Coordinates of C-alpha atoms and ligand atoms in Angstrom, one line a residue:
Chain A
M68 CA 0.0 0.0 0.0
N69 CA 1.1 3.6 -0.7
A70 CA 3.7 2.5 -3.1
L71 CA 5.1 5.2 -5.4
P72 CA 3.3 5.6 -8.7
P73 CA 4.9 3.3 -11.3
T74 CA 6.6 4.4 -14.5
A75 CA 6.1 2.6 -17.7
A76 CA 9.3 0.8 -17.1
T77 CA 8.4 -0.5 -13.6
V78 CA 4.9 -1.6 -14.7
A79 CA 6.3 -3.4 -17.7
H80 CA 8.8 -5.1 -15.5
D81 CA 6.6 -5.9 -12.5
T82 CA 3.5 -6.9 -14.3
P83 CA 4.5 -8.8 -17.5
A84 CA 1.4 -10.9 -17.6
Y85 CA -1.1 -8.1 -18.2
N86 CA -1.4 -4.5 -19.2
F87 CA -1.6 -1.5 -16.8
A88 CA -5.0 -1.7 -15.1
Y89 CA -5.5 -5.2 -16.6
L90 CA -7.4 -4.2 -19.7
D91 CA -5.7 -4.2 -23.1
E92 CA -5.5 -0.8 -24.8
Q93 CA -8.1 -1.5 -27.5
T94 CA -10.6 -2.4 -24.8
K95 CA -9.8 0.7 -22.9
R96 CA -10.3 2.8 -26.0
M97 CA -13.7 1.2 -26.6
I98 CA -14.7 1.9 -23.0
R99 CA -13.3 5.4 -23.1
R100 CA -15.4 6.2 -26.2
A101 CA -18.5 4.9 -24.5
I102 CA -17.7 7.1 -21.4
L103 CA -17.5 10.2 -23.7
K104 CA -20.8 9.4 -25.3
G105 CA -22.3 8.9 -21.8
I106 CA -21.0 12.3 -20.7
A107 CA -22.4 14.0 -23.9
I108 CA -25.8 12.4 -23.4
P109 CA -26.4 12.5 -19.6
G110 CA -28.4 9.5 -18.3
Y111 CA -28.4 7.6 -21.6
Q112 CA -27.2 4.0 -21.4
V113 CA -24.4 3.6 -23.9
P114 CA -23.9 -0.1 -25.0
F115 CA -20.3 -1.3 -24.7
A116 CA -18.6 -4.7 -25.3
S117 CA -18.1 -5.7 -21.7
R118 CA -15.0 -7.9 -21.2
E119 CA -14.6 -10.9 -19.0
M120 CA -12.9 -9.8 -15.8
P121 CA -11.0 -12.0 -13.3
M122 CA -13.9 -11.7 -10.9
P123 CA -17.5 -12.8 -11.0
Y124 CA -20.4 -10.6 -12.2
G125 CA -22.0 -9.1 -9.1
W126 CA -18.5 -8.1 -8.0
G127 CA -18.7 -4.9 -9.9
T128 CA -17.1 -5.9 -13.2
G129 CA -18.8 -2.9 -15.0
G130 CA -17.4 -0.5 -12.4
V131 CA -14.1 -2.2 -12.5
Q132 CA -13.9 -1.8 -16.3
V133 CA -14.8 1.9 -16.1
T134 CA -12.2 2.5 -13.3
A135 CA -9.6 0.6 -15.3
A136 CA -10.3 2.8 -18.4
V137 CA -9.9 6.1 -16.5
L138 CA -7.2 5.3 -13.9
G139 CA -3.7 6.6 -14.2
P140 CA -0.5 6.2 -12.2
D141 CA -1.1 9.5 -10.4
D142 CA -4.6 8.6 -9.2
V143 CA -5.5 7.7 -5.6
L144 CA -8.3 5.1 -5.5
K145 CA -10.9 4.5 -2.8
V146 CA -13.4 1.6 -3.0
I147 CA -16.5 1.3 -0.9
D148 CA -19.2 -1.3 -0.6
Q149 CA -22.2 -0.5 1.5
G150 CA -20.4 2.6 2.6
A151 CA -17.5 0.6 4.1
D152 CA -13.9 0.3 2.8
D153 CA -13.3 -3.0 4.6
T154 CA -15.8 -5.4 3.1
T155 CA -14.5 -8.4 1.1
N156 CA -15.6 -6.8 -2.2
A157 CA -14.0 -3.5 -1.6
V158 CA -10.8 -5.0 -0.3
A159 CA -10.6 -7.3 -3.4
I160 CA -11.1 -4.5 -5.9
R161 CA -8.6 -2.2 -4.2
G162 CA -6.1 -5.1 -4.2
F163 CA -6.8 -5.7 -7.9
F164 CA -5.9 -2.2 -8.9
R165 CA -2.9 -2.0 -6.5
K166 CA -1.6 -5.1 -8.2
T167 CA -2.5 -4.3 -11.9
A168 CA -2.0 -0.6 -11.9
G169 CA 0.2 0.1 -8.9
V170 CA -2.0 3.0 -7.9
R171 CA -2.1 4.4 -4.4
T172 CA -5.2 3.5 -2.5
T173 CA -6.9 5.2 0.4
T174 CA -10.0 4.9 2.7
H175 CA -10.2 8.7 3.1
T176 CA -12.8 10.2 0.8
A177 CA -11.0 13.6 0.6
E178 CA -7.7 12.0 -0.5
A179 CA -9.2 9.9 -3.4
T180 CA -9.3 11.1 -7.0
V181 CA -11.3 8.0 -8.1
I182 CA -13.9 6.4 -5.9
Q183 CA -15.5 3.2 -7.0
T184 CA -18.7 2.4 -5.1
R185 CA -21.4 -0.1 -4.6
H186 CA -24.6 1.0 -2.7
R187 CA -23.5 4.4 -1.3
I188 CA -22.4 7.9 -2.1
P189 CA -19.9 9.2 0.5
E190 CA -21.4 11.6 3.0
A191 CA -18.7 14.2 2.5
P192 CA -19.5 16.4 -0.6
L193 CA -17.2 15.4 -3.5
A194 CA -14.9 17.9 -5.1
E195 CA -14.4 18.9 -8.7
H196 CA -11.3 16.8 -9.3
Q197 CA -13.0 13.6 -8.1
I198 CA -14.6 10.9 -10.2
L199 CA -17.3 8.6 -8.7
V200 CA -17.6 5.2 -10.4
Y201 CA -20.7 3.2 -9.6
Q202 CA -21.0 -0.6 -9.9
V203 CA -24.4 -1.2 -11.4
P204 CA -26.2 -4.5 -11.5
I205 CA -29.3 -3.5 -13.5
P206 CA -28.9 -0.3 -15.5
E207 CA -32.4 -0.1 -17.0
P208 CA -34.9 1.6 -14.7
L209 CA -37.8 0.4 -16.9
R210 CA -36.7 -3.2 -17.0
F211 CA -39.0 -4.4 -14.2
L212 CA -41.9 -2.7 -16.1
E213 CA -40.9 -3.9 -19.5
P214 CA -38.6 -6.9 -20.0
R215 CA -38.0 -6.3 -23.7
E216 CA -34.9 -4.3 -24.5
T217 CA -36.3 -3.1 -27.9
E218 CA -39.3 -1.7 -26.0
T219 CA -37.4 0.1 -23.3
R220 CA -35.1 1.6 -26.0
T221 CA -38.2 3.0 -27.7
M222 CA -39.6 4.3 -24.5
H223 CA -36.4 6.2 -23.8
A224 CA -36.3 7.4 -27.4
L225 CA -39.8 8.8 -27.2
E226 CA -39.5 9.9 -23.6
E227 CA -42.5 7.7 -22.9
Y228 CA -42.1 7.5 -19.1
G229 CA -45.8 7.2 -18.1
L230 CA -45.3 3.5 -16.9
M231 CA -42.8 4.6 -14.4
H232 CA -45.1 7.2 -12.9
V233 CA -47.9 4.6 -12.8
K234 CA -45.6 2.2 -10.9
L235 CA -44.7 4.9 -8.4
Y236 CA -48.4 5.9 -8.1
E237 CA -49.4 2.3 -7.4
D238 CA -46.9 2.4 -4.5
I239 CA -48.9 5.4 -3.1
A240 CA -52.2 3.6 -3.6
R241 CA -51.0 0.5 -1.8
H242 CA -48.7 2.0 0.9
G243 CA -49.9 5.6 1.2
H244 CA -46.4 6.7 0.1
I245 CA -43.8 5.8 -2.5
A246 CA -42.3 2.7 -1.0
T247 CA -39.3 2.5 -3.3
T248 CA -36.3 3.1 -1.1
Y249 CA -33.4 1.8 -3.2
A250 CA -32.6 2.4 -6.9
Y251 CA -35.1 5.2 -6.7
P252 CA -35.5 6.5 -10.3
V253 CA -34.2 9.9 -11.3
K254 CA -34.5 12.2 -14.3
V255 CA -31.2 13.6 -15.6
D256 CA -31.1 17.1 -17.0
G257 CA -34.8 16.9 -17.7
R258 CA -34.5 14.2 -20.3
Y259 CA -33.5 10.6 -19.5
I260 CA -34.9 8.5 -16.6
M261 CA -32.0 6.8 -15.0
D262 CA -31.4 4.1 -12.4
P263 CA -29.0 5.5 -9.8
S264 CA -27.9 1.9 -9.0
P265 CA -28.9 0.3 -5.7
T266 CA -28.0 3.2 -3.6
P267 CA -30.6 4.2 -0.9
K268 CA -32.8 7.1 -2.0
F269 CA -31.2 8.9 0.8
D270 CA -28.2 9.5 -1.5
N271 CA -30.2 10.7 -4.5
P272 CA -29.9 14.4 -3.6
K273 CA -26.1 14.0 -3.5
M274 CA -26.2 13.3 -7.3
H275 CA -27.9 16.6 -8.0
R276 CA -25.4 19.2 -9.2
S277 CA -22.5 17.3 -7.7
K278 CA -19.2 18.9 -8.4
A279 CA -17.7 15.4 -9.3
L280 CA -18.1 13.5 -12.5
Q281 CA -20.3 10.4 -12.0
L282 CA -19.7 7.3 -14.1
F283 CA -21.8 4.1 -14.1
G284 CA -20.7 0.7 -15.3
A285 CA -22.9 -2.4 -15.7
G286 CA -20.8 -5.4 -16.7
R287 CA -23.3 -8.1 -17.2
E288 CA -25.7 -5.8 -18.9
K289 CA -23.0 -4.1 -20.9
R290 CA -24.0 -0.5 -20.3
I291 CA -22.1 2.7 -19.4
Y292 CA -23.8 5.9 -18.4
A293 CA -22.8 9.2 -16.8
I294 CA -23.8 12.3 -15.1
P295 CA -21.5 15.3 -15.7
P296 CA -20.8 17.7 -12.9
H297 CA -23.4 20.4 -12.1
T298 CA -26.1 18.4 -13.8
D299 CA -29.7 18.5 -12.6
V300 CA -30.7 15.1 -11.1
V301 CA -34.3 15.0 -9.9
S302 CA -36.0 12.1 -8.1
L303 CA -39.3 11.3 -9.6
D304 CA -42.3 12.3 -7.5
F305 CA -45.8 13.8 -7.5
E306 CA -47.0 17.2 -6.4
D307 CA -49.1 15.7 -3.6
H308 CA -46.4 13.2 -2.7
P309 CA -43.1 15.0 -3.0
F310 CA -39.8 13.0 -2.8
K311 CA -38.5 12.6 0.7
V312 CA -35.3 10.9 1.9
Q313 CA -35.2 8.6 4.9
T314 CA -34.7 10.1 8.3
F315 CA -33.3 8.4 11.4
A316 CA -34.7 8.8 14.9
Q317 CA -31.3 8.9 16.6
P318 CA -27.8 10.1 15.6
C319 CA -24.9 7.6 14.9
A320 CA -24.2 5.7 18.1
L321 CA -20.5 6.1 17.6
C322 CA -19.9 9.6 16.3
A323 CA -23.3 11.3 16.9
A324 CA -23.6 12.4 13.3
E325 CA -27.1 13.5 12.2
G326 CA -28.4 13.7 8.7
V327 CA -26.3 10.7 7.6
Y328 CA -27.3 7.3 6.5
L329 CA -27.2 4.7 9.3
D330 CA -26.9 1.0 9.3
E331 CA -28.4 -1.2 12.0
V332 CA -25.8 -3.3 13.8
L333 CA -26.6 -6.2 16.1
L334 CA -24.7 -6.0 19.4
D335 CA -25.3 -9.4 20.8
D336 CA -27.5 -12.5 20.3
K337 CA -30.1 -11.1 22.8
G338 CA -31.5 -8.6 20.3
G339 CA -29.3 -5.6 21.4
R340 CA -28.7 -3.3 18.4
M341 CA -27.5 0.2 17.5
F342 CA -27.5 2.5 14.5
V343 CA -24.1 3.6 13.2
C344 CA -22.9 5.5 10.1
S345 CA -22.9 3.4 6.9
D346 CA -20.0 5.6 5.7
T347 CA -17.2 4.2 7.8
D348 CA -14.6 6.7 6.8
N349 CA -16.9 9.6 7.7
C350 CA -17.6 8.0 11.0
E351 CA -13.9 7.4 11.8
E352 CA -13.0 10.9 10.8
R353 CA -15.7 12.4 13.1
R354 CA -14.5 10.2 16.0
A355 CA -10.9 11.2 15.3
A356 CA -12.1 14.9 15.5
G357 CA -13.6 14.2 18.9
H358 CA -17.2 13.5 18.2
R359 CA -18.6 10.9 20.5
G360 CA -21.9 9.0 20.2
A361 CA -23.9 7.3 23.0
L362 CA -22.1 4.0 22.6
A363 CA -18.7 5.3 21.5
G364 CA -16.9 3.8 24.5
D365 CA -18.0 0.3 23.6
D366 CA -15.7 -2.0 21.7
I367 CA -17.6 -2.7 18.6
S368 CA -15.9 -4.6 15.8
R369 CA -17.0 -3.2 12.5
K370 CA -16.7 -6.7 11.0
D371 CA -19.7 -7.8 13.0
R372 CA -22.0 -5.5 10.9
S373 CA -24.7 -7.5 9.2
Chain B
M246 CA -1.2 14.3 -53.9
T247 CA 2.3 13.1 -53.0
A248 CA 3.6 9.7 -52.1
V249 CA 3.7 8.8 -48.4
T250 CA 7.0 9.4 -46.7
S251 CA 8.5 8.0 -43.5
A252 CA 6.7 10.8 -41.6
A253 CA 3.7 8.4 -41.4
F254 CA 5.7 6.1 -39.2
D255 CA 6.8 8.8 -36.7
G256 CA 5.0 10.6 -34.0
G257 CA 3.2 7.8 -32.1
F258 CA 3.0 7.9 -28.3
R259 CA 6.3 7.2 -26.7
Q260 CA 4.6 5.5 -23.7
P261 CA 1.4 4.4 -25.4
V262 CA -0.4 3.2 -22.2
F263 CA 0.3 6.2 -20.1
D264 CA 0.2 8.9 -22.8
A265 CA -3.2 7.6 -23.9
Q266 CA -4.5 7.7 -20.4
T267 CA -3.2 11.2 -19.8
T268 CA -4.7 12.5 -23.0
F269 CA -8.0 10.7 -22.4
R270 CA -8.4 12.3 -19.0
A271 CA -8.0 15.7 -20.6
I272 CA -10.6 14.9 -23.2
M273 CA -13.0 13.5 -20.7
D274 CA -12.5 16.5 -18.5
A275 CA -13.1 18.8 -21.4
L276 CA -16.3 17.1 -22.4
A277 CA -17.5 16.9 -18.8
R278 CA -16.8 20.6 -18.3
P279 CA -17.9 22.2 -21.6
G280 CA -16.3 25.5 -22.6
R281 CA -13.4 25.2 -20.2
R282 CA -9.8 25.2 -21.5
V283 CA -8.3 21.9 -20.3
I284 CA -4.6 22.1 -20.6
C285 CA -3.1 19.0 -22.3
R286 CA 0.5 18.7 -23.3
P287 CA 0.8 17.1 -26.7
L288 CA 2.4 13.7 -26.4
A289 CA 2.5 12.8 -30.0
T290 CA 3.2 14.3 -33.4
A291 CA 1.9 13.9 -36.9
P292 CA 2.6 15.2 -40.3
A293 CA 1.4 18.8 -41.1
P294 CA -1.2 20.1 -41.2
M295 CA -2.2 17.9 -38.3
S296 CA -1.2 19.4 -34.9
P297 CA 0.6 17.4 -32.2
L298 CA -2.3 17.6 -29.9
M299 CA -4.8 16.6 -32.6
A300 CA -2.5 13.6 -33.2
A301 CA -2.6 12.7 -29.5
V302 CA -6.4 12.9 -29.5
A303 CA -6.5 10.6 -32.5
L304 CA -4.2 8.1 -31.0
T305 CA -6.3 8.1 -27.8
L306 CA -9.7 7.5 -29.4
V307 CA -9.3 6.1 -32.9
D308 CA -8.6 2.5 -33.9
P309 CA -9.8 -0.1 -36.5
E310 CA -13.3 0.0 -35.0
T311 CA -13.8 3.7 -35.7
P312 CA -14.3 5.0 -39.3
V313 CA -12.5 8.3 -39.7
W314 CA -13.3 11.2 -42.0
L315 CA -10.6 13.8 -42.8
D316 CA -11.3 17.3 -44.1
G317 CA -9.9 18.4 -47.4
A318 CA -6.7 19.9 -46.0
L319 CA -5.9 16.7 -44.1
A320 CA -7.0 14.3 -46.8
A321 CA -4.8 16.1 -49.3
S322 CA -1.7 15.0 -47.4
A323 CA -0.6 11.4 -48.2
D324 CA 1.5 11.6 -45.1
V325 CA -1.5 12.3 -42.9
R326 CA -3.5 9.5 -44.5
G327 CA -0.4 7.2 -44.1
W328 CA 0.0 8.3 -40.5
F329 CA -3.7 7.4 -39.7
A330 CA -3.3 4.0 -41.5
F331 CA -0.1 3.1 -39.7
Q332 CA -0.7 4.6 -36.3
T333 CA -4.4 3.8 -35.8
G334 CA -5.6 1.3 -38.5
A335 CA -8.8 3.2 -38.7
P336 CA -10.8 2.8 -41.9
M337 CA -11.2 6.0 -43.9
V338 CA -14.6 7.1 -45.1
D339 CA -15.5 9.6 -47.8
Q340 CA -18.9 10.6 -46.4
P341 CA -19.0 12.6 -43.1
A342 CA -22.2 10.7 -42.1
D343 CA -20.2 7.4 -42.0
A344 CA -17.6 8.7 -39.6
A345 CA -17.3 7.9 -35.9
F346 CA -14.6 10.6 -35.7
A347 CA -14.0 13.5 -38.0
F348 CA -10.8 15.6 -38.0
V349 CA -11.0 19.2 -39.2
V350 CA -8.1 21.6 -39.6
D351 CA -9.9 24.1 -41.8
P352 CA -13.1 24.9 -39.9
A353 CA -14.0 27.7 -42.3
R354 CA -14.6 25.2 -45.0
M355 CA -16.0 22.3 -43.2
P356 CA -19.3 20.6 -44.1
P357 CA -22.3 21.6 -41.9
L358 CA -22.6 19.8 -38.6
S359 CA -25.8 18.2 -40.0
A360 CA -23.7 16.4 -42.6
F361 CA -22.2 14.2 -39.9
A362 CA -23.7 11.1 -38.2
Q363 CA -26.4 12.3 -35.8
G364 CA -27.2 8.9 -34.1
T365 CA -30.7 7.5 -34.0
P366 CA -33.4 8.1 -31.4
E367 CA -32.8 4.6 -30.0
Y368 CA -29.0 4.9 -30.3
P369 CA -28.0 8.5 -30.1
D370 CA -24.4 7.5 -29.4
R371 CA -24.0 6.3 -33.0
S372 CA -22.9 9.8 -34.0
T373 CA -19.8 11.6 -35.1
T374 CA -17.4 13.2 -32.7
L375 CA -15.7 16.1 -34.4
V376 CA -12.1 17.0 -33.6
V377 CA -11.6 20.6 -34.8
S378 CA -8.5 22.7 -34.8
A379 CA -8.5 26.0 -33.0
E380 CA -5.8 28.6 -33.4
S381 CA -7.1 30.4 -30.4
V382 CA -9.7 29.9 -27.7
E383 CA -11.2 33.0 -26.1
D384 CA -13.3 33.2 -23.0
T385 CA -15.6 35.7 -24.6
G386 CA -18.3 35.4 -27.2
A387 CA -21.1 32.9 -27.1
V388 CA -22.7 31.9 -23.7
F389 CA -23.3 28.2 -23.0
T390 CA -25.3 26.5 -20.2
G391 CA -26.1 22.9 -19.5
P392 CA -24.7 19.8 -17.9
G393 CA -21.1 20.2 -16.8
I394 CA -21.5 24.0 -16.5
E395 CA -22.0 25.4 -13.1
T396 CA -23.8 28.6 -14.2
S397 CA -22.7 29.6 -17.7
V398 CA -19.5 29.7 -19.7
L399 CA -18.3 31.9 -22.5
F400 CA -16.0 30.8 -25.2
D401 CA -15.2 31.3 -28.8
T402 CA -12.7 29.6 -31.1
R403 CA -10.8 30.9 -34.1
P404 CA -11.0 30.2 -37.0
A405 CA -14.8 30.1 -36.6
I406 CA -17.1 27.4 -37.9
P407 CA -19.4 29.2 -40.4
A408 CA -22.8 30.2 -38.9
F409 CA -21.9 28.4 -35.8
A410 CA -24.6 29.8 -33.5
E411 CA -27.4 28.7 -35.9
Q412 CA -25.7 25.3 -36.5
W413 CA -25.3 24.7 -32.8
Q414 CA -28.9 25.5 -32.0
A415 CA -30.0 23.1 -34.7
N416 CA -27.7 20.5 -33.2
R417 CA -29.0 21.0 -29.7
A418 CA -32.6 20.9 -31.0
L419 CA -31.9 17.3 -32.1
F420 CA -31.0 16.2 -28.6
P421 CA -30.4 13.4 -27.7
R422 CA -29.2 13.0 -31.3
G423 CA -26.5 15.3 -32.6
V424 CA -22.7 15.7 -32.8
D425 CA -20.1 16.4 -30.1
L426 CA -17.2 18.7 -30.6
L427 CA -13.6 18.7 -29.3
F428 CA -11.8 21.9 -30.1
V429 CA -8.0 21.3 -30.1
A430 CA -5.6 24.3 -29.6
A431 CA -1.9 24.0 -29.3
D432 CA -1.9 22.9 -25.7
A433 CA -5.5 22.8 -24.6
I434 CA -8.8 21.0 -25.4
V435 CA -12.2 22.6 -25.2
G436 CA -15.2 20.3 -25.3
L437 CA -18.7 21.1 -26.5
P438 CA -21.0 18.1 -26.1
R439 CA -24.5 18.1 -27.7
S440 CA -26.0 18.7 -24.3
S441 CA -24.7 22.3 -24.2
R442 CA -27.2 25.0 -24.8
L443 CA -26.4 28.2 -26.5
R444 CA -27.9 31.2 -24.8
T445 CA -29.4 33.7 -27.1
G446 CA -30.6 37.3 -26.8
Ligands
ZN511 ZN1 -20.8 7.7 12.8

């Protein structure tokens, strides 16, 4: 960890079996072209020829390919999964890029230039020089309403999004509110309806006019899409049922943060539990700065989180 | 037309992996932040009248999968055509509408934007990206808004594309179809994706 950035010579010497960041140059060019189209057409899903990666689908092969196509030796990479840097998936992807690209890695959001994520957007606002890469399992927000790709393509082409509103309104009829809490659909720059990936809807407002470039990669579904910086990202809603994010009754039990996304953690087998920051880096930085939650003295292993 | 000389075999990236990555990040940054001058040191060269930075952009994006159209000034040079063939392997096309990438060094005499591939309603990405020489980029002139632009941005390139304001409004009206532009100066790239809106009045 924290090795010096490689030069062409050291990479060629140390990693003779594969190219920098694993992908061959022709594949990178193809992915890079798809990224540029995605940026030019915000929220539109660009097809790309997804490659086999040395990890199973579901491990973020789409995000990994996007990261591999943008990453350079001067980048500092952070990988999060469910908000945490220490899950198996995040550790494996960080290790993959340390080995294949020799890049520096970090758990600190502010230090990272490229952040690959599954399920969360960091709590700390992102800066202009940062790129957020999402791992996306199902990129098509209309897929569960219409299984046929030709049909969903036409719906996007004609901006025929009535079905999506019907689906959300059925939620209201059944539950009295919009029950969708993850992968809550958004409209990008007033045109394309987009799946924000399985992030909690709590994170949707962070996408709106973010200073960072946001890139999305779906490996199995072979799609890349993007949100440029400073772009309007609006969660779908109705006048009488406006979009609302989740709120939490208590602050984080460890760092006392409010207005952040909390995970429920079981403390023992007798049903004891607490709510702590999902964003582990944000929580650790707050505790390092002296913030103390109600249970901050307890020795809680982060690995016990369910 | 002259016979190809050894110039066609010179000028590739010295460190292809890293030079392409560096140049790509500048291109991506330029397209993600329209109208902003993104500094990019040219890491390649090509025969005249192709500029070093335009050469680097070509090496970064173009390959046998991307049909390329060259404007008259570029196509007249056997060395430029030879350079593209040797360095990129890209097929050359005569019709702008068949091009994935178009390279223009003489903007004053280029075909209208509407002559290039616009994509389809279902696949708007099947469009031409135009790489256009700019002798100068000024932060005055036309005002653009849209994705990637915090409030608004002013920029203007010389030499100008004829009737550019009208052409750009027509291009934007096609959205999500339309072409994307990369203006390439000596050491900077300015992007203008189809999503950018030209403010009028
Ligand atoms: Zn906390």
